């Protein structure tokens, strides 16, 4: 049974964490240091990736610290009313992160991924470390940024659930957080899709690393002409209709063509 203080804590979690997420600290930071308004640039996202892309590391690193601080603060707020048990942090810490991410998305124009990552680290650093290692291994194997992110979210939910197998509420909160992050990433354009060569000095190598080999888009998939051009999209359509189109892949603008297409396959 919850105490009166914990009832008040629940109220504060539901009110304060969305407000904290909505607080546009990264937007203010970038505008103060560069004079740029992230919502008017590139994808329009106001997040850590955009800060790195448009402002470089001197802006991106402080943005990481700010958003990480939000995630840790949300967890510590919940922990003040729902202390650690022998099993670990309570489900309210994850619910606080859900509120933070929702505020970040609906009012702050960001995905809240950095908030969630550092919040989970404050909630259960062992689980966070396991997710980091296993996600790194999967990304090394598959080199697909979007698939790698999905794998990371599935691992996060699974590992957090297994860390407290007897606490169903904790497991459901973990699944809820992972599901919310997955849904948000599907709603927002990805800053990693922006041309690598236009990234600020010092950030282009980082963007190249996290983009992985997503450049290898096969003609077996339906393609958007606005992203890959009419020729590639037409070839993909013809191939899907059974015409004898050679095996091929598309190399989007800004990706490194070295070593690609040397096996005699078609290039668009």
PDB file of C-alpha atoms in Angstrom:
ATOM      1  CA  UNK A   1       0.000   0.000   0.000  1.00  0.00           C
ATOM      2  CA  UNK A   2       1.344   3.419  -0.909  1.00  0.00           C
ATOM      3  CA  UNK A   3       1.972   6.071   1.727  1.00  0.00           C
ATOM      4  CA  UNK A   4       0.638   9.605   1.451  1.00  0.00           C
ATOM      5  CA  UNK A   5       4.118  10.791   0.422  1.00  0.00           C
ATOM      6  CA  UNK A   6       4.208   8.227  -2.383  1.00  0.00           C
ATOM      7  CA  UNK A   7       0.792   9.346  -3.613  1.00  0.00           C
ATOM      8  CA  UNK A   8       2.204  12.856  -3.800  1.00  0.00           C
ATOM      9  CA  UNK A   9       5.253  11.429  -5.558  1.00  0.00           C
ATOM     10  CA  UNK A  10       3.063   9.828  -8.221  1.00  0.00           C
ATOM     11  CA  UNK A  11       1.403  13.195  -8.809  1.00  0.00           C
ATOM     12  CA  UNK A  12       4.784  14.929  -9.135  1.00  0.00           C
ATOM     13  CA  UNK A  13       6.068  12.259 -11.528  1.00  0.00           C
ATOM     14  CA  UNK A  14       3.067  12.654 -13.830  1.00  0.00           C
ATOM     15  CA  UNK A  15       3.309  16.464 -13.757  1.00  0.00           C
ATOM     16  CA  UNK A  16       7.015  17.270 -13.560  1.00  0.00           C
ATOM     17  CA  UNK A  17       8.595  14.698 -15.881  1.00  0.00           C
ATOM     18  CA  UNK A  18       6.640  15.754 -19.015  1.00  0.00           C
ATOM     19  CA  UNK A  19       7.418  19.391 -18.191  1.00  0.00           C
ATOM     20  CA  UNK A  20      11.101  18.544 -17.786  1.00  0.00           C
ATOM     21  CA  UNK A  21      11.070  16.736 -21.129  1.00  0.00           C
ATOM     22  CA  UNK A  22       9.358  19.677 -22.805  1.00  0.00           C
ATOM     23  CA  UNK A  23      11.942  22.164 -21.520  1.00  0.00           C
ATOM     24  CA  UNK A  24      13.846  23.133 -24.731  1.00  0.00           C
ATOM     25  CA  UNK A  25      17.332  23.291 -23.226  1.00  0.00           C
ATOM     26  CA  UNK A  26      19.065  21.857 -26.311  1.00  0.00           C
ATOM     27  CA  UNK A  27      17.306  24.371 -28.559  1.00  0.00           C
ATOM     28  CA  UNK A  28      18.412  27.219 -26.305  1.00  0.00           C
ATOM     29  CA  UNK A  29      21.960  25.867 -26.129  1.00  0.00           C
ATOM     30  CA  UNK A  30      22.395  25.607 -29.902  1.00  0.00           C
ATOM     31  CA  UNK A  31      20.867  29.014 -30.490  1.00  0.00           C
ATOM     32  CA  UNK A  32      23.101  30.599 -27.832  1.00  0.00           C
ATOM     33  CA  UNK A  33      26.322  29.033 -29.152  1.00  0.00           C
ATOM     34  CA  UNK A  34      25.709  29.166 -32.908  1.00  0.00           C
ATOM     35  CA  UNK A  35      22.770  31.487 -33.534  1.00  0.00           C
ATOM     36  CA  UNK A  36      21.012  28.633 -35.378  1.00  0.00           C
ATOM     37  CA  UNK A  37      17.436  27.474 -34.783  1.00  0.00           C
ATOM     38  CA  UNK A  38      17.374  23.691 -35.069  1.00  0.00           C
ATOM     39  CA  UNK A  39      13.647  23.567 -35.792  1.00  0.00           C
ATOM     40  CA  UNK A  40      14.339  25.481 -39.014  1.00  0.00           C
ATOM     41  CA  UNK A  41      17.252  23.303 -40.175  1.00  0.00           C
ATOM     42  CA  UNK A  42      17.559  19.846 -41.726  1.00  0.00           C
ATOM     43  CA  UNK A  43      14.902  17.490 -40.411  1.00  0.00           C
ATOM     44  CA  UNK A  44      13.544  20.041 -37.934  1.00  0.00           C
ATOM     45  CA  UNK A  45      14.404  17.749 -35.022  1.00  0.00           C
ATOM     46  CA  UNK A  46      15.653  19.463 -31.879  1.00  0.00           C
ATOM     47  CA  UNK A  47      17.879  16.798 -30.396  1.00  0.00           C
ATOM     48  CA  UNK A  48      21.406  15.652 -29.738  1.00  0.00           C
ATOM     49  CA  UNK A  49      22.021  14.323 -33.271  1.00  0.00           C
ATOM     50  CA  UNK A  50      20.876  17.614 -34.775  1.00  0.00           C
ATOM     51  CA  UNK A  51      23.087  19.526 -32.339  1.00  0.00           C
ATOM     52  CA  UNK A  52      26.116  17.502 -33.464  1.00  0.00           C
ATOM     53  CA  UNK A  53      25.201  17.800 -37.143  1.00  0.00           C
ATOM     54  CA  UNK A  54      24.578  21.542 -37.233  1.00  0.00           C
ATOM     55  CA  UNK A  55      26.864  22.669 -34.413  1.00  0.00           C
ATOM     56  CA  UNK A  56      29.691  20.142 -34.231  1.00  0.00           C
ATOM     57  CA  UNK A  57      31.115  18.497 -31.087  1.00  0.00           C
ATOM     58  CA  UNK A  58      31.472  21.809 -29.220  1.00  0.00           C
ATOM     59  CA  UNK A  59      27.669  22.032 -29.241  1.00  0.00           C
ATOM     60  CA  UNK A  60      26.810  18.333 -29.381  1.00  0.00           C
ATOM     61  CA  UNK A  61      28.717  17.303 -26.259  1.00  0.00           C
ATOM     62  CA  UNK A  62      26.999  19.864 -23.985  1.00  0.00           C
ATOM     63  CA  UNK A  63      23.672  18.814 -25.545  1.00  0.00           C
ATOM     64  CA  UNK A  64      24.379  15.207 -24.556  1.00  0.00           C
ATOM     65  CA  UNK A  65      25.158  16.283 -20.997  1.00  0.00           C
ATOM     66  CA  UNK A  66      21.962  18.334 -20.782  1.00  0.00           C
ATOM     67  CA  UNK A  67      19.679  15.579 -22.080  1.00  0.00           C
ATOM     68  CA  UNK A  68      21.492  12.922 -20.036  1.00  0.00           C
ATOM     69  CA  UNK A  69      20.961  15.077 -16.962  1.00  0.00           C
ATOM     70  CA  UNK A  70      17.237  15.165 -17.657  1.00  0.00           C
ATOM     71  CA  UNK A  71      17.084  11.378 -17.779  1.00  0.00           C
ATOM     72  CA  UNK A  72      19.023  10.969 -14.538  1.00  0.00           C
ATOM     73  CA  UNK A  73      16.938  13.680 -12.835  1.00  0.00           C
ATOM     74  CA  UNK A  74      13.675  11.916 -13.749  1.00  0.00           C
ATOM     75  CA  UNK A  75      14.924   8.650 -12.241  1.00  0.00           C
ATOM     76  CA  UNK A  76      16.158  10.351  -9.070  1.00  0.00           C
ATOM     77  CA  UNK A  77      12.809  12.130  -8.678  1.00  0.00           C
ATOM     78  CA  UNK A  78      11.005   8.790  -8.708  1.00  0.00           C
ATOM     79  CA  UNK A  79      13.598   7.226  -6.416  1.00  0.00           C
ATOM     80  CA  UNK A  80      13.049   9.964  -3.825  1.00  0.00           C
ATOM     81  CA  UNK A  81       9.525   8.611  -3.290  1.00  0.00           C
ATOM     82  CA  UNK A  82      10.037   4.960  -4.273  1.00  0.00           C
ATOM     83  CA  UNK A  83      13.455   3.902  -2.888  1.00  0.00           C
ATOM     84  CA  UNK A  84      15.577   1.074  -4.229  1.00  0.00           C
ATOM     85  CA  UNK A  85      14.567  -2.396  -3.094  1.00  0.00           C
ATOM     86  CA  UNK A  86      16.712  -5.508  -2.903  1.00  0.00           C
ATOM     87  CA  UNK A  87      15.631  -6.261  -6.486  1.00  0.00           C
ATOM     88  CA  UNK A  88      16.610  -2.824  -7.799  1.00  0.00           C
ATOM     89  CA  UNK A  89      14.816   0.323  -8.969  1.00  0.00           C
ATOM     90  CA  UNK A  90      11.035   0.460  -9.008  1.00  0.00           C
ATOM     91  CA  UNK A  91       8.751   0.618 -12.013  1.00  0.00           C
ATOM     92  CA  UNK A  92       8.092   4.261 -11.153  1.00  0.00           C
ATOM     93  CA  UNK A  93      11.576   5.160 -12.327  1.00  0.00           C
ATOM     94  CA  UNK A  94      10.711   3.773 -15.765  1.00  0.00           C
ATOM     95  CA  UNK A  95       7.309   5.472 -15.694  1.00  0.00           C
ATOM     96  CA  UNK A  96       9.115   8.742 -14.955  1.00  0.00           C
ATOM     97  CA  UNK A  97      11.248   8.149 -18.053  1.00  0.00           C
ATOM     98  CA  UNK A  98       8.113   7.495 -20.101  1.00  0.00           C
ATOM     99  CA  UNK A  99       6.711  10.851 -18.977  1.00  0.00           C
ATOM    100  CA  UNK A 100      10.013  12.552 -19.775  1.00  0.00           C
ATOM    101  CA  UNK A 101      10.184  11.053 -23.276  1.00  0.00           C
ATOM    102  CA  UNK A 102       6.554  11.966 -23.989  1.00  0.00           C
ATOM    103  CA  UNK A 103       7.201  15.582 -23.031  1.00  0.00           C
ATOM    104  CA  UNK A 104      10.390  15.594 -25.084  1.00  0.00           C
ATOM    105  CA  UNK A 105       8.533  14.373 -28.174  1.00  0.00           C
ATOM    106  CA  UNK A 106       5.257  16.287 -28.020  1.00  0.00           C
ATOM    107  CA  UNK A 107       6.632  19.652 -26.921  1.00  0.00           C
ATOM    108  CA  UNK A 108      10.406  19.503 -27.303  1.00  0.00           C
ATOM    109  CA  UNK A 109      10.615  18.163 -30.891  1.00  0.00           C
ATOM    110  CA  UNK A 110      13.056  15.424 -29.924  1.00  0.00           C
ATOM    111  CA  UNK A 111      12.928  11.634 -29.733  1.00  0.00           C
ATOM    112  CA  UNK A 112      14.144  11.429 -26.135  1.00  0.00           C
ATOM    113  CA  UNK A 113      16.557   8.598 -26.883  1.00  0.00           C
ATOM    114  CA  UNK A 114      19.445  10.226 -24.997  1.00  0.00           C
ATOM    115  CA  UNK A 115      17.165  10.920 -22.026  1.00  0.00           C
ATOM    116  CA  UNK A 116      16.075   7.286 -21.957  1.00  0.00           C
ATOM    117  CA  UNK A 117      19.561   5.798 -22.362  1.00  0.00           C
ATOM    118  CA  UNK A 118      21.049   7.737 -19.469  1.00  0.00           C
ATOM    119  CA  UNK A 119      17.904   7.340 -17.409  1.00  0.00           C
ATOM    120  CA  UNK A 120      18.066   3.559 -17.794  1.00  0.00           C
ATOM    121  CA  UNK A 121      21.729   3.709 -16.816  1.00  0.00           C
ATOM    122  CA  UNK A 122      20.764   5.507 -13.591  1.00  0.00           C
ATOM    123  CA  UNK A 123      17.909   3.041 -13.051  1.00  0.00           C
ATOM    124  CA  UNK A 124      19.957  -0.149 -13.571  1.00  0.00           C
ATOM    125  CA  UNK A 125      23.533   0.268 -14.762  1.00  0.00           C
ATOM    126  CA  UNK A 126      24.050  -3.493 -15.094  1.00  0.00           C
ATOM    127  CA  UNK A 127      21.113  -3.805 -17.499  1.00  0.00           C
ATOM    128  CA  UNK A 128      22.300  -0.728 -19.399  1.00  0.00           C
ATOM    129  CA  UNK A 129      25.795  -2.203 -19.746  1.00  0.00           C
ATOM    130  CA  UNK A 130      24.417  -5.505 -21.050  1.00  0.00           C
ATOM    131  CA  UNK A 131      22.238  -3.697 -23.588  1.00  0.00           C
ATOM    132  CA  UNK A 132      25.220  -1.605 -24.695  1.00  0.00           C
ATOM    133  CA  UNK A 133      27.485  -4.633 -25.214  1.00  0.00           C
ATOM    134  CA  UNK A 134      24.900  -6.803 -26.977  1.00  0.00           C
ATOM    135  CA  UNK A 135      23.695  -3.907 -29.140  1.00  0.00           C
ATOM    136  CA  UNK A 136      27.277  -3.140 -30.106  1.00  0.00           C
ATOM    137  CA  UNK A 137      27.793  -6.750 -31.164  1.00  0.00           C
ATOM    138  CA  UNK A 138      24.596  -6.787 -33.250  1.00  0.00           C
ATOM    139  CA  UNK A 139      25.489  -3.475 -34.921  1.00  0.00           C
ATOM    140  CA  UNK A 140      28.964  -4.791 -35.744  1.00  0.00           C
ATOM    141  CA  UNK A 141      27.423  -7.859 -37.383  1.00  0.00           C
ATOM    142  CA  UNK A 142      24.512  -6.288 -39.269  1.00  0.00           C
ATOM    143  CA  UNK A 143      25.776  -2.700 -39.782  1.00  0.00           C
ATOM    144  CA  UNK A 144      22.202  -1.510 -40.184  1.00  0.00           C
ATOM    145  CA  UNK A 145      21.411   1.587 -38.129  1.00  0.00           C
ATOM    146  CA  UNK A 146      17.611   1.318 -38.035  1.00  0.00           C
ATOM    147  CA  UNK A 147      17.589  -2.427 -37.404  1.00  0.00           C
ATOM    148  CA  UNK A 148      20.282  -1.965 -34.774  1.00  0.00           C
ATOM    149  CA  UNK A 149      18.144   0.579 -32.941  1.00  0.00           C
ATOM    150  CA  UNK A 150      15.177  -1.802 -32.953  1.00  0.00           C
ATOM    151  CA  UNK A 151      17.355  -4.621 -31.603  1.00  0.00           C
ATOM    152  CA  UNK A 152      18.607  -2.305 -28.851  1.00  0.00           C
ATOM    153  CA  UNK A 153      15.064  -1.442 -27.766  1.00  0.00           C
ATOM    154  CA  UNK A 154      14.010  -5.096 -27.716  1.00  0.00           C
ATOM    155  CA  UNK A 155      17.104  -5.965 -25.678  1.00  0.00           C
ATOM    156  CA  UNK A 156      16.414  -3.120 -23.263  1.00  0.00           C
ATOM    157  CA  UNK A 157      12.870  -4.304 -22.571  1.00  0.00           C
ATOM    158  CA  UNK A 158      13.913  -7.952 -22.289  1.00  0.00           C
ATOM    159  CA  UNK A 159      16.921  -7.393 -20.028  1.00  0.00           C
ATOM    160  CA  UNK A 160      15.092  -4.979 -17.721  1.00  0.00           C
ATOM    161  CA  UNK A 161      12.267  -7.512 -17.407  1.00  0.00           C
ATOM    162  CA  UNK A 162      14.678 -10.362 -16.674  1.00  0.00           C
ATOM    163  CA  UNK A 163      16.543  -8.298 -14.091  1.00  0.00           C
ATOM    164  CA  UNK A 164      13.376  -8.305 -11.959  1.00  0.00           C
ATOM    165  CA  UNK A 165      11.477 -11.372 -13.208  1.00  0.00           C
ATOM    166  CA  UNK A 166       9.039 -11.427 -10.309  1.00  0.00           C
ATOM    167  CA  UNK A 167       7.904  -7.827 -10.750  1.00  0.00           C
ATOM    168  CA  UNK A 168       5.334  -7.745 -13.532  1.00  0.00           C
ATOM    169  CA  UNK A 169       4.711  -4.000 -13.196  1.00  0.00           C
ATOM    170  CA  UNK A 170       8.422  -3.315 -13.692  1.00  0.00           C
ATOM    171  CA  UNK A 171       8.502  -5.525 -16.778  1.00  0.00           C
ATOM    172  CA  UNK A 172       5.445  -3.860 -18.295  1.00  0.00           C
ATOM    173  CA  UNK A 173       6.948  -0.420 -17.657  1.00  0.00           C
ATOM    174  CA  UNK A 174      10.130  -1.529 -19.445  1.00  0.00           C
ATOM    175  CA  UNK A 175       8.122  -2.759 -22.428  1.00  0.00           C
ATOM    176  CA  UNK A 176       6.113   0.465 -22.400  1.00  0.00           C
ATOM    177  CA  UNK A 177       9.258   2.611 -22.486  1.00  0.00           C
ATOM    178  CA  UNK A 178      10.809   0.575 -25.308  1.00  0.00           C
ATOM    179  CA  UNK A 179       7.547   0.584 -27.262  1.00  0.00           C
ATOM    180  CA  UNK A 180       7.157   4.340 -26.893  1.00  0.00           C
ATOM    181  CA  UNK A 181      10.701   4.963 -28.133  1.00  0.00           C
ATOM    182  CA  UNK A 182      10.145   2.648 -31.104  1.00  0.00           C
ATOM    183  CA  UNK A 183       6.904   4.424 -32.018  1.00  0.00           C
ATOM    184  CA  UNK A 184       8.506   7.866 -31.733  1.00  0.00           C
ATOM    185  CA  UNK A 185      11.430   6.919 -33.975  1.00  0.00           C
ATOM    186  CA  UNK A 186       8.898   5.862 -36.615  1.00  0.00           C
ATOM    187  CA  UNK A 187       7.187   9.256 -36.452  1.00  0.00           C
ATOM    188  CA  UNK A 188      10.288  11.424 -36.776  1.00  0.00           C
ATOM    189  CA  UNK A 189      12.746  11.902 -39.657  1.00  0.00           C
ATOM    190  CA  UNK A 190      16.235  10.653 -38.879  1.00  0.00           C
ATOM    191  CA  UNK A 191      19.113  13.143 -38.713  1.00  0.00           C
ATOM    192  CA  UNK A 192      21.422  10.331 -39.818  1.00  0.00           C
ATOM    193  CA  UNK A 193      19.693  10.491 -43.216  1.00  0.00           C
ATOM    194  CA  UNK A 194      21.089  13.987 -43.808  1.00  0.00           C
ATOM    195  CA  UNK A 195      24.068  14.288 -46.209  1.00  0.00           C
ATOM    196  CA  UNK A 196      27.227  13.345 -44.344  1.00  0.00           C
ATOM    197  CA  UNK A 197      29.384  15.891 -46.163  1.00  0.00           C
ATOM    198  CA  UNK A 198      27.263  18.780 -44.849  1.00  0.00           C
ATOM    199  CA  UNK A 199      27.799  17.852 -41.202  1.00  0.00           C
ATOM    200  CA  UNK A 200      29.877  20.246 -39.122  1.00  0.00           C
ATOM    201  CA  UNK A 201      33.592  19.563 -38.926  1.00  0.00           C
ATOM    202  CA  UNK A 202      34.314  16.925 -36.317  1.00  0.00           C
ATOM    203  CA  UNK A 203      30.885  15.291 -36.596  1.00  0.00           C
ATOM    204  CA  UNK A 204      31.031  13.734 -40.077  1.00  0.00           C
ATOM    205  CA  UNK A 205      33.022  10.678 -38.949  1.00  0.00           C
ATOM    206  CA  UNK A 206      30.577  10.021 -36.128  1.00  0.00           C
ATOM    207  CA  UNK A 207      27.630  10.231 -38.547  1.00  0.00           C
ATOM    208  CA  UNK A 208      29.375   7.863 -40.944  1.00  0.00           C
ATOM    209  CA  UNK A 209      29.914   5.338 -38.128  1.00  0.00           C
ATOM    210  CA  UNK A 210      26.316   5.338 -36.927  1.00  0.00           C
ATOM    211  CA  UNK A 211      24.849   5.296 -40.417  1.00  0.00           C
ATOM    212  CA  UNK A 212      26.510   1.906 -40.893  1.00  0.00           C
ATOM    213  CA  UNK A 213      25.955   0.224 -44.259  1.00  0.00           C
ATOM    214  CA  UNK A 214      22.423   1.495 -44.704  1.00  0.00           C
ATOM    215  CA  UNK A 215      23.697   2.863 -48.046  1.00  0.00           C
ATOM    216  CA  UNK A 216      23.294  -0.603 -49.556  1.00  0.00           C
ATOM    217  CA  UNK A 217      19.626  -0.368 -50.473  1.00  0.00           C
ATOM    218  CA  UNK A 218      18.682  -3.345 -52.680  1.00  0.00           C
ATOM    219  CA  UNK A 219      16.490  -3.007 -55.745  1.00  0.00           C
ATOM    220  CA  UNK A 220      14.312  -5.777 -54.315  1.00  0.00           C
ATOM    221  CA  UNK A 221      12.663  -3.222 -51.997  1.00  0.00           C
ATOM    222  CA  UNK A 222      10.090  -0.560 -52.989  1.00  0.00           C
ATOM    223  CA  UNK A 223      12.013   2.701 -53.347  1.00  0.00           C
ATOM    224  CA  UNK A 224      10.955   6.320 -52.948  1.00  0.00           C
ATOM    225  CA  UNK A 225      11.946   8.426 -56.011  1.00  0.00           C
ATOM    226  CA  UNK A 226      12.376  11.508 -53.820  1.00  0.00           C
ATOM    227  CA  UNK A 227      15.109   9.723 -51.877  1.00  0.00           C
ATOM    228  CA  UNK A 228      16.871   7.547 -54.464  1.00  0.00           C
ATOM    229  CA  UNK A 229      15.921   9.117 -57.806  1.00  0.00           C
ATOM    230  CA  UNK A 230      13.529   8.097 -60.571  1.00  0.00           C
ATOM    231  CA  UNK A 231      15.915   5.655 -62.251  1.00  0.00           C
ATOM    232  CA  UNK A 232      16.497   3.523 -59.179  1.00  0.00           C
ATOM    233  CA  UNK A 233      12.823   3.610 -58.200  1.00  0.00           C
ATOM    234  CA  UNK A 234      11.793   2.558 -61.725  1.00  0.00           C
ATOM    235  CA  UNK A 235      14.270  -0.334 -61.741  1.00  0.00           C
ATOM    236  CA  UNK A 236      12.952  -1.504 -58.371  1.00  0.00           C
ATOM    237  CA  UNK A 237       9.388  -1.380 -59.708  1.00  0.00           C
ATOM    238  CA  UNK A 238      10.320  -3.340 -62.838  1.00  0.00           C
ATOM    239  CA  UNK A 239      12.153  -5.937 -60.753  1.00  0.00           C
ATOM    240  CA  UNK A 240       9.137  -6.383 -58.466  1.00  0.00           C
ATOM    241  CA  UNK A 241       6.988  -6.985 -61.583  1.00  0.00           C
ATOM    242  CA  UNK A 242       9.222  -9.829 -62.725  1.00  0.00           C
ATOM    243  CA  UNK A 243      11.274  -8.113 -65.424  1.00  0.00           C
ATOM    244  CA  UNK A 244      14.890  -9.373 -65.827  1.00  0.00           C
ATOM    245  CA  UNK A 245      16.583  -6.523 -63.951  1.00  0.00           C
ATOM    246  CA  UNK A 246      20.121  -7.403 -62.719  1.00  0.00           C
ATOM    247  CA  UNK A 247      20.772  -7.561 -58.998  1.00  0.00           C
ATOM    248  CA  UNK A 248      21.698  -4.097 -57.788  1.00  0.00           C
ATOM    249  CA  UNK A 249      21.846  -1.632 -54.938  1.00  0.00           C
ATOM    250  CA  UNK A 250      21.399   2.108 -54.562  1.00  0.00           C
ATOM    251  CA  UNK A 251      24.077   4.385 -53.124  1.00  0.00           C
ATOM    252  CA  UNK A 252      22.357   7.535 -51.770  1.00  0.00           C
ATOM    253  CA  UNK A 253      24.049  10.944 -52.097  1.00  0.00           C
ATOM    254  CA  UNK A 254      26.711  11.581 -49.491  1.00  0.00           C
ATOM    255  CA  UNK A 255      27.741   7.953 -48.967  1.00  0.00           C
ATOM    256  CA  UNK A 256      31.212   6.613 -49.689  1.00  0.00           C
ATOM    257  CA  UNK A 257      31.229   4.683 -53.013  1.00  0.00           C
ATOM    258  CA  UNK A 258      34.676   3.119 -52.490  1.00  0.00           C
ATOM    259  CA  UNK A 259      34.613  -0.645 -52.588  1.00  0.00           C
ATOM    260  CA  UNK A 260      30.962  -0.735 -53.586  1.00  0.00           C
ATOM    261  CA  UNK A 261      29.621  -2.573 -56.598  1.00  0.00           C
ATOM    262  CA  UNK A 262      32.869  -4.308 -57.582  1.00  0.00           C
ATOM    263  CA  UNK A 263      31.214  -7.682 -57.965  1.00  0.00           C
ATOM    264  CA  UNK A 264      29.545  -6.831 -61.266  1.00  0.00           C
ATOM    265  CA  UNK A 265      26.179  -5.886 -59.822  1.00  0.00           C
ATOM    266  CA  UNK A 266      24.169  -2.962 -61.066  1.00  0.00           C
ATOM    267  CA  UNK A 267      24.632   0.453 -59.484  1.00  0.00           C
ATOM    268  CA  UNK A 268      22.151   3.334 -59.572  1.00  0.00           C
TER     269      UNK A 268
END
